[in-house]
């Protein structure tokens, strides 16, 4: 498990190396940090992550003209991705290497272009367990990162490109349909009244979620396997209080913005609303294990926006003080410490089966 611990000091070293009085390059920091994470991902054995071996077997099936009737190969994007990689190498490790490189490029580019504080976002990407998720569910994580890319294109005014990227995301994993909601959020100018209305809708959905998920699995038979899969035991206990704390930070920012104490840009408010959706649903569904695995996969699309939200939160809170730079760092250290608790809790429970880390060679 040591490798998952040394990630943090190495990222901090890269930051000191690239962001100082001699060298000041955000791009170089991102390249080094996600290059390092990519190396860890590339060289993992197929036992690091519960789904890695299955993806390698699907890759072999795809390059040998596999049957599209299989659950995983119904994802035409992953099928074509496999066929392309298969033209270079038929070694099953090739798909793990290619997927790892693609994930590193997508998340590194997203953080570089969207984060107000790249160090904070990079550390949170690891401590909030998203890097670990990428080691396991590669196919869905590619879809998640494509949805993030589509979000960036949409807020940049590139609607056609955003829709194309969302289509590619759906071709990798059907859960990327969540991207439609994210597009909806991005198109609205949010305020307290609209967020309150959305909250009523989300809570109503929470009350009817078993019916909704039953409909989902009945009409998309590929995902019926999740109907009997419960994996909620590792999410219990003290972690509920952390979600509640995160919810309090969001509500505080919303109220401060409403009262004119701080100012949220349209994009910042969109990020807040998307992450708020994930946090609220995480609280609503916390103690219910019905179809937990499918639910958790869906919430990843919302919760990953936490890597953008928390730097925004730190900036806004610190702007209210006389020493914003110092307070900004203090607030982040507190939030980062809390995220580390969830990180090590998940590692100790071996969530996603990534412990121990073993290289493939």
Coordinates of C-alpha atoms in Angstrom, one line a residue:
X1 CA 0.0 0.0 0.0
X2 CA 3.1 2.2 0.3
X3 CA 2.9 3.4 -3.3
X4 CA -0.5 4.9 -2.7
X5 CA 1.0 6.9 0.2
X6 CA 4.1 8.2 -1.5
X7 CA 2.1 9.7 -4.3
X8 CA 1.3 12.8 -2.2
X9 CA 4.9 13.9 -1.3
X10 CA 6.0 13.2 -4.9
X11 CA 3.3 15.5 -6.2
X12 CA 4.3 18.2 -3.7
X13 CA 7.9 17.8 -4.8
X14 CA 6.8 18.3 -8.4
X15 CA 5.0 21.5 -7.4
X16 CA 8.0 22.9 -5.5
X17 CA 10.2 22.0 -8.6
X18 CA 8.0 23.7 -11.1
X19 CA 6.3 26.5 -9.3
X20 CA 9.0 28.7 -7.7
X21 CA 10.9 31.9 -8.2
X22 CA 13.1 30.3 -10.9
X23 CA 10.6 28.1 -12.7
X24 CA 6.9 28.9 -12.8
X25 CA 5.1 26.5 -15.1
X26 CA 1.7 25.1 -14.3
X27 CA 1.8 23.1 -17.5
X28 CA 5.1 21.4 -16.4
X29 CA 3.6 20.6 -13.0
X30 CA 0.6 18.9 -14.6
X31 CA 2.8 17.0 -17.1
X32 CA 5.0 15.6 -14.3
X33 CA 2.2 14.8 -11.9
X34 CA 0.0 13.0 -14.3
X35 CA 2.9 11.5 -16.0
X36 CA 3.9 10.0 -12.7
X37 CA 0.3 8.8 -12.0
X38 CA 0.2 7.4 -15.5
X39 CA 3.3 5.4 -14.9
X40 CA 1.8 3.8 -11.8
X41 CA -1.3 3.0 -13.8
X42 CA 0.5 1.7 -16.8
X43 CA 2.7 -0.8 -14.9
X44 CA 0.0 -2.3 -12.7
X45 CA -0.7 -6.0 -13.0
X46 CA -4.1 -7.2 -13.9
X47 CA -4.7 -8.1 -10.3
X48 CA -4.6 -4.4 -9.3
X49 CA -8.3 -3.5 -9.7
X50 CA -11.1 -6.0 -9.7
X51 CA -12.1 -5.3 -13.3
X52 CA -8.7 -5.1 -14.9
X53 CA -8.4 -8.8 -15.8
X54 CA -11.9 -8.8 -17.3
X55 CA -11.1 -5.8 -19.5
X56 CA -8.0 -7.5 -20.7
X57 CA -10.0 -10.6 -21.6
X58 CA -12.6 -8.4 -23.4
X59 CA -9.8 -6.8 -25.3
X60 CA -8.6 -10.2 -26.5
X61 CA -12.1 -11.1 -27.5
X62 CA -12.5 -7.8 -29.3
X63 CA -9.3 -8.1 -31.4
X64 CA -10.3 -11.7 -32.3
X65 CA -13.6 -10.6 -33.6
X66 CA -15.5 -11.0 -30.3
X67 CA -19.2 -11.3 -30.0
X68 CA -21.0 -8.0 -29.5
X69 CA -23.7 -9.7 -27.5
X70 CA -21.4 -9.7 -24.5
X71 CA -22.2 -7.0 -21.9
X72 CA -18.9 -5.2 -22.1
X73 CA -18.4 -5.4 -25.9
X74 CA -21.7 -3.7 -26.5
X75 CA -19.8 -0.5 -25.8
X76 CA -18.8 0.2 -29.4
X77 CA -16.4 2.9 -28.4
X78 CA -14.4 0.5 -26.2
X79 CA -14.7 -2.1 -29.0
X80 CA -13.1 0.2 -31.6
X81 CA -10.5 1.4 -29.0
X82 CA -9.6 -2.2 -28.5
X83 CA -9.4 -3.0 -32.2
X84 CA -7.1 0.1 -32.7
X85 CA -4.8 -0.9 -29.9
X86 CA -4.9 -4.5 -31.2
X87 CA -3.3 -3.3 -34.4
X88 CA -0.3 -2.2 -32.4
X89 CA -0.1 -5.1 -29.9
X90 CA -2.1 -8.2 -29.1
X91 CA -0.6 -8.5 -25.6
X92 CA -3.5 -8.0 -23.1
X93 CA -1.4 -5.5 -21.1
X94 CA -1.5 -3.2 -24.1
X95 CA -5.1 -2.2 -23.4
X96 CA -4.2 -1.4 -19.8
X97 CA -1.3 0.7 -21.0
X98 CA -3.3 2.5 -23.6
X99 CA -6.3 3.1 -21.2
X100 CA -3.9 4.4 -18.5
X101 CA -2.3 6.9 -20.9
X102 CA -5.6 8.1 -22.2
X103 CA -7.0 8.6 -18.6
X104 CA -3.8 10.5 -17.6
X105 CA -4.0 12.8 -20.7
X106 CA -7.7 13.5 -20.2
X107 CA -7.7 14.3 -16.5
X108 CA -4.4 16.2 -16.7
X109 CA -5.8 18.4 -19.5
X110 CA -9.1 18.9 -17.7
X111 CA -7.4 20.1 -14.5
X112 CA -4.9 22.3 -16.4
X113 CA -7.7 24.1 -18.2
X114 CA -10.4 24.3 -15.5
X115 CA -8.8 24.4 -12.0
X116 CA -8.2 27.6 -10.2
X117 CA -5.4 25.8 -8.2
X118 CA -3.9 22.9 -10.0
X119 CA -2.0 21.6 -6.9
X120 CA -5.2 21.3 -4.9
X121 CA -7.1 19.6 -7.7
X122 CA -4.3 17.1 -8.3
X123 CA -4.0 16.2 -4.7
X124 CA -7.8 15.9 -4.4
X125 CA -8.0 13.7 -7.5
X126 CA -5.9 11.1 -5.6
X127 CA -7.2 11.7 -2.0
X128 CA -10.9 11.6 -3.1
X129 CA -10.2 8.2 -4.5
X130 CA -10.7 9.0 -8.1
X131 CA -7.3 7.8 -9.1
X132 CA -8.0 4.5 -7.5
X133 CA -11.3 4.3 -9.3
X134 CA -9.5 4.8 -12.6
X135 CA -7.2 1.9 -11.8
X136 CA -10.3 -0.4 -11.6
X137 CA -13.1 0.8 -13.9
X138 CA -11.0 2.0 -16.9
X139 CA -13.9 1.9 -19.4
X140 CA -16.3 4.0 -17.3
X141 CA -13.5 6.3 -16.1
X142 CA -12.7 7.2 -19.7
X143 CA -16.4 7.9 -20.2
X144 CA -16.4 10.1 -17.1
X145 CA -13.4 12.1 -18.3
X146 CA -14.9 12.5 -21.7
X147 CA -18.0 14.0 -20.0
X148 CA -15.7 16.4 -18.2
X149 CA -14.1 17.4 -21.5
X150 CA -17.6 17.9 -22.9
X151 CA -18.4 20.1 -20.0
X152 CA -15.3 22.3 -20.7
X153 CA -16.2 22.6 -24.3
X154 CA -19.8 23.6 -23.5
X155 CA -18.8 26.4 -21.1
X156 CA -16.3 27.5 -23.8
X157 CA -19.2 27.9 -26.2
X158 CA -18.3 24.9 -28.4
X159 CA -21.7 23.2 -28.4
X160 CA -21.2 20.9 -31.4
X161 CA -17.8 19.6 -30.2
X162 CA -19.3 19.1 -26.7
X163 CA -22.1 16.9 -28.1
X164 CA -19.7 14.9 -30.2
X165 CA -17.5 14.2 -27.1
X166 CA -20.6 13.3 -25.1
X167 CA -21.6 10.8 -27.9
X168 CA -18.1 9.2 -27.7
X169 CA -18.5 9.0 -23.9
X170 CA -21.8 7.1 -24.3
X171 CA -20.1 4.8 -26.8
X172 CA -17.7 3.8 -24.0
X173 CA -20.2 3.5 -21.1
X174 CA -24.0 4.1 -21.0
X175 CA -23.8 5.7 -17.6
X176 CA -22.4 8.7 -19.5
X177 CA -26.0 9.7 -20.1
X178 CA -25.5 11.7 -16.8
X179 CA -23.7 14.1 -19.1
X180 CA -27.1 15.3 -20.3
X181 CA -27.9 16.6 -16.8
X182 CA -24.5 18.3 -16.6
X183 CA -25.2 20.0 -19.9
X184 CA -28.6 21.1 -18.4
X185 CA -26.8 22.6 -15.4
X186 CA -24.2 24.4 -17.6
X187 CA -27.0 26.2 -19.5
X188 CA -28.7 27.7 -16.5
X189 CA -27.8 30.9 -14.6
X190 CA -28.1 29.6 -11.1
X191 CA -29.2 31.4 -8.0
X192 CA -30.6 30.4 -4.6
X193 CA -34.2 30.1 -5.8
X194 CA -33.3 27.9 -8.7
X195 CA -31.0 25.7 -6.5
X196 CA -33.8 25.3 -4.0
X197 CA -36.2 24.2 -6.7
X198 CA -33.5 21.7 -8.0
X199 CA -33.1 20.4 -4.4
X200 CA -36.9 19.5 -4.3
X201 CA -36.6 17.7 -7.6
X202 CA -33.4 15.8 -6.4
X203 CA -35.0 14.8 -3.1
X204 CA -38.1 13.6 -5.0
X205 CA -35.9 11.5 -7.3
X206 CA -34.2 10.1 -4.2
X207 CA -37.6 8.9 -2.8
X208 CA -38.4 7.1 -6.1
X209 CA -34.9 5.8 -6.9
X210 CA -35.7 2.1 -6.5
X211 CA -38.5 2.4 -9.1
X212 CA -36.2 4.5 -11.4
X213 CA -33.3 2.0 -11.1
X214 CA -35.6 -1.0 -11.7
X215 CA -36.9 0.7 -14.8
X216 CA -33.3 1.4 -15.9
X217 CA -32.1 -2.2 -15.5
X218 CA -35.3 -3.6 -17.1
X219 CA -35.0 -1.5 -20.2
X220 CA -31.2 -1.7 -20.4
X221 CA -30.6 -5.3 -19.8
X222 CA -26.8 -5.0 -20.0
X223 CA -26.9 -3.5 -16.5
X224 CA -29.3 -6.0 -14.9
X225 CA -26.4 -7.6 -13.1
X226 CA -26.3 -4.6 -10.7
X227 CA -29.8 -5.3 -9.4
X228 CA -28.5 -8.0 -7.1
X229 CA -25.1 -6.5 -6.3
X230 CA -24.7 -4.9 -2.9
X231 CA -21.3 -3.4 -1.9
X232 CA -22.2 -0.7 0.6
X233 CA -20.6 -2.0 3.7
X234 CA -17.4 0.0 3.3
X235 CA -19.3 3.3 3.0
X236 CA -20.9 3.3 6.5
X237 CA -20.1 4.9 9.8
X238 CA -18.3 8.1 10.2
X239 CA -18.1 8.9 6.5
X240 CA -21.7 10.2 6.5
X241 CA -20.6 13.1 8.7
X242 CA -18.0 14.0 6.1
X243 CA -20.6 14.2 3.4
X244 CA -22.7 16.4 5.7
X245 CA -19.7 18.6 6.2
X246 CA -19.2 18.9 2.5
X247 CA -22.9 19.8 2.1
X248 CA -22.5 22.6 4.8
X249 CA -19.6 24.1 2.8
X250 CA -21.7 24.2 -0.3
X251 CA -24.7 25.8 1.5
X252 CA -22.3 28.3 3.1
X253 CA -21.0 29.4 -0.3
X254 CA -24.5 29.7 -1.8
X255 CA -25.7 31.9 1.1
X256 CA -22.6 34.1 1.0
X257 CA -23.1 34.5 -2.7
X258 CA -26.8 35.3 -2.2
X259 CA -26.0 37.9 0.4
X260 CA -23.4 39.6 -1.8
X261 CA -20.4 38.7 0.4
X262 CA -18.7 36.8 -2.4
X263 CA -19.3 36.5 -6.1
X264 CA -19.6 33.2 -8.0
X265 CA -19.1 33.3 -11.8
X266 CA -21.6 31.3 -13.9
X267 CA -19.1 28.5 -14.4
X268 CA -18.2 28.4 -10.7
X269 CA -21.9 28.1 -9.8
X270 CA -22.4 25.3 -12.3
X271 CA -19.5 23.4 -10.8
X272 CA -21.0 23.9 -7.3
X273 CA -24.5 22.7 -8.5
X274 CA -23.0 19.6 -10.1
X275 CA -21.0 18.7 -7.0
X276 CA -24.0 19.5 -4.8
X277 CA -26.0 17.0 -6.7
X278 CA -23.5 14.3 -6.0
X279 CA -23.1 15.1 -2.3
X280 CA -26.9 15.3 -1.8
X281 CA -27.5 12.0 -3.4
X282 CA -24.6 10.5 -1.5
X283 CA -26.3 11.5 1.7
X284 CA -29.8 10.4 0.6
X285 CA -28.6 6.9 -0.5
X286 CA -25.9 6.4 2.1
X287 CA -27.5 3.7 4.2
X288 CA -29.4 2.0 1.4
X289 CA -27.4 -0.7 -0.4
X290 CA -30.0 -1.4 -3.0
X291 CA -28.1 -1.5 -6.3
X292 CA -25.2 0.3 -4.6
X293 CA -22.7 -0.5 -7.3
X294 CA -24.7 1.1 -10.1
X295 CA -25.5 4.1 -7.9
X296 CA -21.9 4.6 -7.0
X297 CA -20.9 4.5 -10.7
X298 CA -23.5 7.1 -11.5
X299 CA -22.5 9.4 -8.6
X300 CA -18.9 9.4 -9.8
X301 CA -19.9 11.8 -12.6
X302 CA -21.0 14.3 -10.1
X303 CA -18.6 13.8 -7.3
X304 CA -15.5 14.2 -9.4
X305 CA -16.4 17.9 -9.7
X306 CA -15.2 18.1 -6.1
X307 CA -11.7 18.5 -7.5
X308 CA -12.8 21.8 -8.9
X309 CA -15.3 22.8 -6.2
X310 CA -13.0 22.7 -3.2
X311 CA -10.3 25.1 -4.7
X312 CA -13.2 27.5 -5.5
X313 CA -14.4 27.1 -1.9
X314 CA -10.9 27.9 -0.5
X315 CA -10.6 30.9 -2.7
X316 CA -14.0 32.4 -1.8
X317 CA -13.7 31.8 2.0
X318 CA -10.1 33.2 2.1
X319 CA -11.3 36.3 0.1
X320 CA -13.3 37.3 3.2
X321 CA -10.2 37.5 5.4
X322 CA -7.2 39.9 5.7
X323 CA -4.7 37.2 4.8
X324 CA -6.3 35.4 1.9
X325 CA -3.2 33.4 0.8
X326 CA -2.5 32.0 4.3
X327 CA -6.2 31.3 5.0
X328 CA -6.6 29.7 1.6
X329 CA -3.8 27.2 2.4
X330 CA -5.1 26.6 5.9
X331 CA -8.6 25.9 4.7
X332 CA -7.3 23.5 2.0
X333 CA -5.1 21.6 4.5
X334 CA -8.1 21.0 6.7
X335 CA -10.3 19.8 3.8
X336 CA -7.4 17.8 2.3
X337 CA -6.9 16.1 5.7
X338 CA -10.6 15.2 5.8
X339 CA -10.4 13.7 2.3
X340 CA -7.3 11.7 3.4
X341 CA -9.4 10.1 6.1
X342 CA -11.8 8.8 3.5
X343 CA -8.9 7.8 1.2
X344 CA -7.2 5.6 3.8
X345 CA -10.6 4.2 5.0
X346 CA -11.2 3.1 1.4
X347 CA -7.7 1.7 1.0
X348 CA -8.0 -0.3 4.3
X349 CA -11.2 -1.7 3.0
X350 CA -9.5 -2.4 -0.3
X351 CA -12.2 -0.7 -2.3
X352 CA -11.9 -1.6 -6.0
X353 CA -9.3 -4.3 -5.1
X354 CA -6.2 -2.2 -5.8
X355 CA -4.3 -3.4 -2.8
X356 CA -1.6 -4.7 -2.9
X357 CA 0.0 -2.9 -5.8
X358 CA 1.9 -5.3 -8.0
X359 CA 3.7 -4.5 -11.3
X360 CA 3.0 -6.6 -14.3
X361 CA 6.6 -7.5 -15.0

